[in-house]
XYZ file of C-alpha atoms in Angstrom:
542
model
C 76.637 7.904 36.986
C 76.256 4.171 37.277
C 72.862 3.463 39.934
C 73.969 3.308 43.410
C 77.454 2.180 42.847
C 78.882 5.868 41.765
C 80.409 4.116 38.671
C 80.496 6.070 35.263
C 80.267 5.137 32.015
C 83.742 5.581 31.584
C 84.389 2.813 34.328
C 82.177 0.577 32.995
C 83.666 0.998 29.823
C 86.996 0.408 30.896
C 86.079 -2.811 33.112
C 84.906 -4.602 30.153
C 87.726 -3.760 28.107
C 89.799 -5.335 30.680
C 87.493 -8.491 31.180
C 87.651 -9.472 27.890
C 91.736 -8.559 27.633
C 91.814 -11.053 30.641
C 89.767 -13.359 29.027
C 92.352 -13.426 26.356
C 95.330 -13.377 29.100
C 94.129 -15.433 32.404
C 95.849 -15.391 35.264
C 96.981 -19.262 35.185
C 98.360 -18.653 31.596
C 101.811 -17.614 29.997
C 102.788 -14.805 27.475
C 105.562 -15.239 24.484
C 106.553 -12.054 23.994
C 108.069 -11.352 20.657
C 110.627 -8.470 19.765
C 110.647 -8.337 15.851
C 113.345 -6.909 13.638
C 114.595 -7.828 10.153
C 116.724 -11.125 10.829
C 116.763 -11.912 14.099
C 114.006 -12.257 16.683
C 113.890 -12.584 20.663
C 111.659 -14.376 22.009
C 110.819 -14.832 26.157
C 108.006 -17.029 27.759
C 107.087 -15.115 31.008
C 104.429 -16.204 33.700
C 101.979 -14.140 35.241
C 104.109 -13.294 38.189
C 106.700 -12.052 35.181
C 109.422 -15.066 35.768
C 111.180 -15.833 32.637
C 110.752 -19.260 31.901
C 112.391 -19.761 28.573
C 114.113 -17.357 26.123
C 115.682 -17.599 22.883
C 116.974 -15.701 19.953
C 116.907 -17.047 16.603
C 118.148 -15.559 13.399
C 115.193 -16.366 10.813
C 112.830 -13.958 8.675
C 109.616 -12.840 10.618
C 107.217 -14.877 7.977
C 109.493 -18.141 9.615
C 108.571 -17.592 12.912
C 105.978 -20.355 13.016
C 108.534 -23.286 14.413
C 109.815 -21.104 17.239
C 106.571 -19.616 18.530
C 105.527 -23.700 18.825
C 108.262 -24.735 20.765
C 108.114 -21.495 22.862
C 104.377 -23.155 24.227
C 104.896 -24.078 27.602
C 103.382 -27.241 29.252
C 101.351 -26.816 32.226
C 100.044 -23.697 31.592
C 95.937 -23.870 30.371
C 96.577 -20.797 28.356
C 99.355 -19.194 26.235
C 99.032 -16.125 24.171
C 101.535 -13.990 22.212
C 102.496 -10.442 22.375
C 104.237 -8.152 19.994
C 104.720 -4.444 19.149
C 102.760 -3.578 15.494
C 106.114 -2.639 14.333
C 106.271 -2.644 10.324
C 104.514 -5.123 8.756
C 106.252 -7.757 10.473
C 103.551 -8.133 13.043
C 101.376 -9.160 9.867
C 103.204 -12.596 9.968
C 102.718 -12.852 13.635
C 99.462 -12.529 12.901
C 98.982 -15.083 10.744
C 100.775 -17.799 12.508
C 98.837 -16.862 15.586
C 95.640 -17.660 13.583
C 96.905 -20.548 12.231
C 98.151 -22.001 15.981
C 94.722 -20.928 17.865
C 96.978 -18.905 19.924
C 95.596 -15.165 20.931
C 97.750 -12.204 19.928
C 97.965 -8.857 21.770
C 99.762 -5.719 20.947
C 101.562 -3.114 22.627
C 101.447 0.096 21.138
C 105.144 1.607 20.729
C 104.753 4.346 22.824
C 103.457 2.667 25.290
C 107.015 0.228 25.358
C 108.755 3.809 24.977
C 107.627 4.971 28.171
C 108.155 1.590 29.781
C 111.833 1.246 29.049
C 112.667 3.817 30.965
C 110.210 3.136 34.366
C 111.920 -0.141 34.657
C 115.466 1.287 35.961
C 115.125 4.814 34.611
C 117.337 4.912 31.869
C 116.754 4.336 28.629
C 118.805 0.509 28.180
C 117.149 -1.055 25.076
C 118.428 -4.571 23.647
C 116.286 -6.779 21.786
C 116.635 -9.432 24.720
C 114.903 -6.966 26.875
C 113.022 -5.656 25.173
C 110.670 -8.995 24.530
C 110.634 -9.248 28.371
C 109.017 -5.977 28.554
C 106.628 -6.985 26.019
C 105.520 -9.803 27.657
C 104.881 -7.655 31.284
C 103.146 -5.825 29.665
C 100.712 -7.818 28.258
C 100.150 -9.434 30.946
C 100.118 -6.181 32.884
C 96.905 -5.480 30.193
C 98.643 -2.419 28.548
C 97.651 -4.274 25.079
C 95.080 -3.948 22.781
C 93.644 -6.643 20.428
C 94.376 -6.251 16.744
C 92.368 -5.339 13.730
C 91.719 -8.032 11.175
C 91.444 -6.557 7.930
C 89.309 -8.237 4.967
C 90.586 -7.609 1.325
C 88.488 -4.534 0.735
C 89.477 -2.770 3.164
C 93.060 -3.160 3.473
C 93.453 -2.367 0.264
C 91.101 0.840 0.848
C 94.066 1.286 3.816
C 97.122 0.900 1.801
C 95.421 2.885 -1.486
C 95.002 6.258 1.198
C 98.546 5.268 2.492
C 100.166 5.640 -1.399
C 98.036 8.640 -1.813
C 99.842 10.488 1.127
C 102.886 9.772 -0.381
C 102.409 11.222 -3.697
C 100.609 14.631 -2.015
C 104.134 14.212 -0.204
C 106.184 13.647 -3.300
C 103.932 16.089 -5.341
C 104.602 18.984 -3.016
C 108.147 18.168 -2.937
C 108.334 18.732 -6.585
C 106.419 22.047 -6.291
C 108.207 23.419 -3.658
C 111.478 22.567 -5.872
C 110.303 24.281 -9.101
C 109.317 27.405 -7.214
C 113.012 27.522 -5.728
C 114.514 26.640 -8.899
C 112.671 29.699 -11.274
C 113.141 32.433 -8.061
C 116.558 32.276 -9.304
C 116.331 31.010 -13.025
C 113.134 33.063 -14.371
C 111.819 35.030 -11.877
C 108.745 36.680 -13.657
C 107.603 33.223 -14.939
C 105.174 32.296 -11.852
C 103.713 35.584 -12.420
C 102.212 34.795 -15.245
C 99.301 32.984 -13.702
C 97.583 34.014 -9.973
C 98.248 29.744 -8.885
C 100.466 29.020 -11.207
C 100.709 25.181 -9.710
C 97.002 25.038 -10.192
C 97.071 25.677 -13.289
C 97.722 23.119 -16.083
C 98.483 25.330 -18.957
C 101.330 26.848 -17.141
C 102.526 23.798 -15.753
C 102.103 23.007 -19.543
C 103.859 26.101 -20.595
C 106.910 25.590 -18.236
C 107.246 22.024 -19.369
C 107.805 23.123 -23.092
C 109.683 25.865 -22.671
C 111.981 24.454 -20.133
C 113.095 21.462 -22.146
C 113.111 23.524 -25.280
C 115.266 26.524 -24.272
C 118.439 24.985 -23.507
C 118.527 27.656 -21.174
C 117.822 30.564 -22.843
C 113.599 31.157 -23.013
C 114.253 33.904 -25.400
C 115.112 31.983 -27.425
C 111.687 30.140 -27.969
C 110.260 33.801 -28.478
C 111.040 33.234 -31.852
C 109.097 30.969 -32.749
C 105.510 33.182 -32.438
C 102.661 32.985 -30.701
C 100.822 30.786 -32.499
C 103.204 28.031 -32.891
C 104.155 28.087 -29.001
C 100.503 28.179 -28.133
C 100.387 24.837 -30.206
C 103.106 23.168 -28.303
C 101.482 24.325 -25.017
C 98.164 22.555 -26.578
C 99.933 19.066 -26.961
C 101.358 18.988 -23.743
C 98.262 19.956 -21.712
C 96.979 16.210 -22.227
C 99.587 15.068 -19.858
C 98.399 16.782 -17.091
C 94.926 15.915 -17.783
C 93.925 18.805 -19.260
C 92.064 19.530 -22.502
C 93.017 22.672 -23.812
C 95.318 25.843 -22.692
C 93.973 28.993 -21.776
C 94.885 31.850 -24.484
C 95.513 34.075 -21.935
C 98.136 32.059 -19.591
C 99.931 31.547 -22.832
C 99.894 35.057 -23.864
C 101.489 36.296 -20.372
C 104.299 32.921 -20.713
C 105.187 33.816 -24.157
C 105.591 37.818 -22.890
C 107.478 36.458 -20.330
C 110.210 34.684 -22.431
C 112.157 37.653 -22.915
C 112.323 39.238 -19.344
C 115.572 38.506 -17.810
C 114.649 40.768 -14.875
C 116.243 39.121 -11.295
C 118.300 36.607 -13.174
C 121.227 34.920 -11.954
C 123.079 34.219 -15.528
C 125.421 31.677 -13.756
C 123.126 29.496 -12.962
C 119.992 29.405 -15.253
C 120.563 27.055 -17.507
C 121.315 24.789 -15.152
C 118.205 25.284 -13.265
C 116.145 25.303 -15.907
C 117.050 22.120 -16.524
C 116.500 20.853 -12.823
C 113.206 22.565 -13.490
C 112.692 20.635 -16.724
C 113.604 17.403 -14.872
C 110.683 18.015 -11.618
C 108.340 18.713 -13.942
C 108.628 15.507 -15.465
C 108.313 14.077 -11.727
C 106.026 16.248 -10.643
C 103.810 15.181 -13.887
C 103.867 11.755 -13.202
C 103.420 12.002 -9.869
C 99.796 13.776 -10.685
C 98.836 10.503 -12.872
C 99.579 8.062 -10.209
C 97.790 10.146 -7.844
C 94.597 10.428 -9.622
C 94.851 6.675 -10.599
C 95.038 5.993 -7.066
C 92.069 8.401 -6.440
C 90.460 6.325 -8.805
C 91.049 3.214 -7.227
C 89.727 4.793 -4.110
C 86.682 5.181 -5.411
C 85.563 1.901 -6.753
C 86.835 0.394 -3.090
C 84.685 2.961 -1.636
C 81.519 2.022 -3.838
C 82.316 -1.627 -2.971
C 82.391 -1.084 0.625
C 78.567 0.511 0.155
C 79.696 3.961 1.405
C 79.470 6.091 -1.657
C 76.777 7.863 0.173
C 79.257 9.800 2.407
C 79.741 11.430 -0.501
C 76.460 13.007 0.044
C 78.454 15.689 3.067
C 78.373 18.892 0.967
C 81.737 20.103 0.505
C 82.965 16.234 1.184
C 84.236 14.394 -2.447
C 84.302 10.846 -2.370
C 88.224 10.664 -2.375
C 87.876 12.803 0.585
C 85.655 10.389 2.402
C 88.117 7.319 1.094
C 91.294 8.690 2.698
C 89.190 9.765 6.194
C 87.996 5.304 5.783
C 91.553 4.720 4.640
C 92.838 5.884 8.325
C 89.588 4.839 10.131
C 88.796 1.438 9.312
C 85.509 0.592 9.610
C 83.448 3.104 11.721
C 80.986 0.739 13.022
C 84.103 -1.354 14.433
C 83.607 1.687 17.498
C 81.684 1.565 20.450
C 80.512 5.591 20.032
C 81.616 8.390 17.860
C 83.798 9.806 20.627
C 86.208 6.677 20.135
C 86.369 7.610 16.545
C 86.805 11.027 17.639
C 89.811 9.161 20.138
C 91.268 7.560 17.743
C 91.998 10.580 15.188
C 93.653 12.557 18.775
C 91.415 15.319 18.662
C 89.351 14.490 22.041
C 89.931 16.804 24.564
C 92.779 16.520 27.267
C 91.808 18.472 30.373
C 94.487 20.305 32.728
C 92.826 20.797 36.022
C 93.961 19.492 39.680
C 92.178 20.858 42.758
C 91.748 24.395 42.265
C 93.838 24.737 39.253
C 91.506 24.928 35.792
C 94.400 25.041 32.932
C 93.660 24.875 29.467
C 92.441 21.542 27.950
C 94.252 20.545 24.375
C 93.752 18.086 22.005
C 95.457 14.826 23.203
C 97.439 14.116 20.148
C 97.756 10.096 21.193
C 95.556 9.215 17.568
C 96.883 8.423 14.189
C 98.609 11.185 12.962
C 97.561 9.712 9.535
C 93.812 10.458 10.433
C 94.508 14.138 11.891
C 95.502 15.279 9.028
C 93.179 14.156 6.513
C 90.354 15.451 8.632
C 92.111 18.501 8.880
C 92.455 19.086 5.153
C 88.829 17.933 4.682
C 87.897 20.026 6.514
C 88.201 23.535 4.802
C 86.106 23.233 2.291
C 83.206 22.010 4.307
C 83.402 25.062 6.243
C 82.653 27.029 2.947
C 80.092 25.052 1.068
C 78.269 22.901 3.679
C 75.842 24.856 5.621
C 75.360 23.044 8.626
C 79.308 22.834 9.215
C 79.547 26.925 8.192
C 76.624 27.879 10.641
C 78.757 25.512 13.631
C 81.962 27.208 13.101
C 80.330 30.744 13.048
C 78.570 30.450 15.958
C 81.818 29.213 17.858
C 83.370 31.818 16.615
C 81.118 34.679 17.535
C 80.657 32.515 21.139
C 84.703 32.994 21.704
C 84.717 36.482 20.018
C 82.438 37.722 22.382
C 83.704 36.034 25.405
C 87.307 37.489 24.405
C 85.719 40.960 24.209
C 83.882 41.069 27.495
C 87.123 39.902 29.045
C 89.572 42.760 27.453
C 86.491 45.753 27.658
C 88.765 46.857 30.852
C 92.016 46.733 28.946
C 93.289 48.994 25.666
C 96.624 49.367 24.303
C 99.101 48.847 21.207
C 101.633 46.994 19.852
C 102.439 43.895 22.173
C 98.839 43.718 23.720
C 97.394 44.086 19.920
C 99.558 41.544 18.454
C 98.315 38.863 21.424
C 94.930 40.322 20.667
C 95.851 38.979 17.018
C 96.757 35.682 18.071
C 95.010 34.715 20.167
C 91.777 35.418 17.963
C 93.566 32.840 15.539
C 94.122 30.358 18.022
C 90.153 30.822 18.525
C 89.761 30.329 14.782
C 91.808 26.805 15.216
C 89.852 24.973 18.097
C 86.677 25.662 16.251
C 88.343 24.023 13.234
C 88.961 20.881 15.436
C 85.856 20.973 16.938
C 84.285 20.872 13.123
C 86.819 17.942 11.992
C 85.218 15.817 15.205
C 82.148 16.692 13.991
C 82.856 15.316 10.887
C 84.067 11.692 12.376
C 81.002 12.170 13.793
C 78.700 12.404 11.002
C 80.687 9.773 9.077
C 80.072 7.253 12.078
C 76.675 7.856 12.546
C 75.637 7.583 8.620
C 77.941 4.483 8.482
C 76.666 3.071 11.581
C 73.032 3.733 10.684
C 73.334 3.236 7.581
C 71.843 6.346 6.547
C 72.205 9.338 4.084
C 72.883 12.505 4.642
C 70.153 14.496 6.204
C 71.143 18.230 7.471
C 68.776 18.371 9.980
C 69.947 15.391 11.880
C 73.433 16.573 11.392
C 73.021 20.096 13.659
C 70.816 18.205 15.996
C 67.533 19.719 14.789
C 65.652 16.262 14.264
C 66.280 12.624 15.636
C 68.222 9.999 13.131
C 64.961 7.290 12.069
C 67.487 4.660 11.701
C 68.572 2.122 14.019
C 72.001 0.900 14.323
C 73.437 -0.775 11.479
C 74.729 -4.807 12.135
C 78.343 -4.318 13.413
C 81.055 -5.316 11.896
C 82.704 -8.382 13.736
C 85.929 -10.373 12.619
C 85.476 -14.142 12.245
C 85.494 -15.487 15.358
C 88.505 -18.391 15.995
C 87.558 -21.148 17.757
C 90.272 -20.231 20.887
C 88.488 -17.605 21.981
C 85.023 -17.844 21.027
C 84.195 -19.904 24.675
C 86.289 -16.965 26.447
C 84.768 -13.443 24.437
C 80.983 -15.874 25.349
C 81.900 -16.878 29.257
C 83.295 -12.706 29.465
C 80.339 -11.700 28.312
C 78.236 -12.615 31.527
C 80.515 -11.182 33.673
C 80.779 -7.863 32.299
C 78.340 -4.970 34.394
C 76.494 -3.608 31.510
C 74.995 -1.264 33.965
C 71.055 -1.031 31.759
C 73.624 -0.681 28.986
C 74.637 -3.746 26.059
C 77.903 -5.133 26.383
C 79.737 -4.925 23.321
C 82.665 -7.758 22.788
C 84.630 -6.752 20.003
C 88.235 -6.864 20.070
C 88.030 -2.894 18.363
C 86.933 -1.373 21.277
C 90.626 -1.440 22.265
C 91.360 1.143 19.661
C 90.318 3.717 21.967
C 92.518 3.360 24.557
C 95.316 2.544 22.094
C 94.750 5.573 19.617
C 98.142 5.487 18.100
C 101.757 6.665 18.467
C 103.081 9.946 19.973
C 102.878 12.349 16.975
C 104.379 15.927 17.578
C 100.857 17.474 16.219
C 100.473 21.370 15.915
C 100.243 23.640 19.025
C 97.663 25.952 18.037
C 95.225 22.796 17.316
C 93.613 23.428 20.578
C 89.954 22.554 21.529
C 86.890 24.346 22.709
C 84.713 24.374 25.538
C 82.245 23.207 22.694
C 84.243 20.162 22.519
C 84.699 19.491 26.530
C 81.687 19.025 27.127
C 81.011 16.970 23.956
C 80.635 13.677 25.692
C 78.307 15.188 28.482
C 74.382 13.952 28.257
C 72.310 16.801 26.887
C 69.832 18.096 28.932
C 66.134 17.836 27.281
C 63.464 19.551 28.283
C 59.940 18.833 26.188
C 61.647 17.750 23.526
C 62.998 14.638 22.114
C 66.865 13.850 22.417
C 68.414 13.381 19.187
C 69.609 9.923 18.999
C 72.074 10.158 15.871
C 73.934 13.587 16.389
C 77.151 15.319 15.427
């Protein structure tokens, strides 16, 4: 609580943030507000008291906008800015001819223009005239954020982890295809190997006999042992392997001959569809582990190779979680990182009601996911992340058994036993993957390694804040972010002016998520000051 005034932190928070967004946006100013699509763009000049004062549609590419924005500035006003939805990477160009121009440029996130349409006469009328009305109110309304500005290395680190979750996609495509295809075409085939889709000599072995056979493997069965085994060994290179294993061989070539659950009609046909994925699904692989590559050397230029250092985290792991982050230092706390993925807490409670609390969802759905698959193998080979999850675990376990001592049954009440222990399991998985935006902000933001006792809280972090990250400053709004800065309530607290800190109250758009992705009491209370008694207060936590 703030001293004598009741305000939080929260509040104060949230004033700045809208200081410096009225900095950008004064009251005596005017707002373009841009609705971008391919060819044609609207374009409205709107006052603060939301009176259109000009409008026009021209028909020109997005990069071409520069003429129109200029004659959209309106005189008498001391201030114009721009406003836009980040749709594409349209807004890019807006961007640019906003830094060019000395104009400020606010965004409105799409969801937030979603649920707009439809409170301004409750249906859901969308025209690109409109629409760049709405825009405009609601920048001036302050439902905006400022935008990122990106320097070379790290968009590129951003559009690298953006082509790697397309080949997973692609990739996965591929493997879901060739299992379909050889359920029908060669049955006993994936049972030569426990993963067969992990392994490279039968991915090897497929490719050779499937573009071999013309449809009939028995026929390669012919051939021996020994020869196939050297025509698995030459196509193992180009899956980046070095050299088969005898035994995966042995169970393909003893699987040439089965024609057990065949459908004759259509084998060779989908042996040659399988033929044909393989191919895709090979090149796929390359591309992805050039891009891994890539990754890499962008993380090692960005000086964050040590996040590496997380047992259980590689260092393409720790690229894609940057690719979808940004910069961590760019937020004000770890809880804003935490924000921004959508896996803060969303609480359900009004007067006497207490419901549930979920994850919000409202981050990048991008980010979500990549923690989530990073994740896993934390939870097995790092020991601070292992010992976390158990104890949650055993906290919920036991909480769930004191609650049901007084009930016993079967069937239905067993089953909901069942999942609801799994839906336990889940929202201690979230509560590790915040953890982990956690230790990744506080390493990049002190510029530390990784040390285990700092990360469960046993020991204080030595280092002091790293220098934050700050875009260059334009020459518009350096006098505004300086006068804003004295009228902000820092409260004993530093006021931060970055136009970042926006980030957490835009996190992203509305991304269906998973329902059993639930958080934990663990993770309410996350943001609460810890209570120290005697001891020191870590001051670099997870």
């Amino acid at each position: 609580m703030g001293k004598g005034s009741g305000t939080t932190r929260v509040d104060r928070r949230r004033d700045a943030r809208r200081e410096r967004l009225r900095g950008l946006l004064p009251r005596d100013g005017a707002v373009i507000g841009i609705d971008l699509r391919d060819e044609k763009q609207a374009i409205a000049v709107v006052d603060h008291d939301v009176r259109v004062l000009a409008r026009k549609t021209v028909r020109v590419k997005a990069f071409r906008l520069g003429e129109a924005v200029a004659q959209a500035r309106v005189r008498g006003f001391t201030a114009v800015a721009v406003a836009c939805e980040p749709t594409g990477p349209r807004w890019l160009q807006v961007q640019r001819l906003c830094a060019e121009r000395e104009l400020p440029l606010v965004c409105i996130q799409p969801l937030v223009s979603h649920i707009a349409r439809q409170q301004q006469d409750y249906t859901t009328h969308k025209t690109d005239e409109c629409d760049c009305v709405m825009i405009a109110r609601l920048a001036i309304e302050l439902h905006c954020y400022i935008p990122e500005e990106l320097d070379e290395a790290w968009a590129q680190l951003r559009h690298l982890g953006r082509r790697r979750a397309q080949l997973i996609t692609s990739a996965t495509a591929s493997v879901q295809r060739v299992r379909d295809f050889l359920s029908v075409a060669w049955p006993v085939a994936p049972e030569a190997c426990a993963r067969p889709f992990d392994s490279v000599t039968w991915l090897a072995a497929m490719q050779v006999v499937t573009s071999r056979c013309g449809g009939r493997p028995e026929k390669l069965a012919a051939i021996g042992l020994a020869e196939f085994t050297a025509l698995v060994r030459q196509a193992v290179a180009g899956w980046g392997g070095q050299r088969p294993a005898s035994l995966v061989c042995r169970a393909v070539f003893a699987a040439l001959a089965s024609t057990e659950g065949v459908v004759v009609s259509h084998r060779r046909a989908l042996l040659r569809r399988c033929a044909d994925e393989l191919g895709d699904l090979q090149r796929t692989r390359a591309q992805l582990r050039a891009v891994e590559a890539d990754m890499v050397a962008v993380l090692g230029e960005l000086g964050l190779s040590r996040l590496a250092d997380i047992p259980g985290l590689t260092a393409v792991g720790a690229a894609a979680i940057l690719a979808e982050t940004g910069d961590p230092r760019r937020y004000d706390s770890s809880s804003s990182l935490a924000r921004h993925a959508g896996l803060s807490p969303s609480g359900n409670a009004s007067g006497a009601f207490e419901g549930q609390a979920r994850i919000s969802r409202r981050g990048r759905p991008g980010l979500r996911l990549t923690v989530w698959r990073a994740i896993w193998p934390l939870l097995i080979h790092n020991s601070v992340m292992a010992a976390k999850y158990a104890a949650m675990i055993a906290a919920a376990d036991a909480a769930a058994a004191q609650a049901a001592q007084a009930q016993s049954g079967t069937g239905s009440r067993q089953a909901s036993a069942a999942a609801a222990a799994q839906a336990r399991r889940a929202r201690a998985r979230v509560a590790c993957a915040a953890s982990l935006l956690r230790w990744i902000y506080s390493m990049a933001d002190c510029d530390a390694g990784w040390d285990p006792d700092v990360a469960s809280g046993a020991a204080s972090c030595q280092h002091a804040p790293a220098a934050r990250r700050r875009p260059p400053e334009q020459s518009f709004a350096a006098s505004i972010r300086t006068g804003a800065l004295d009228l902000l309530p820092d409260g004993g607290e530093r006021a931060r002016i970055r136009p970042e800190d926006h980030l957490a109250d835009n996190p992203g758009q509305l991304s269906p998520g998973r329902p059993d992705l639930l958080t934990s009491p663990v993770e309410r209370c996350r943001s609460r000051p810890a209570r120290t008694r005697g001891r020191a207060q870590p001051a670099c936590t997870t």
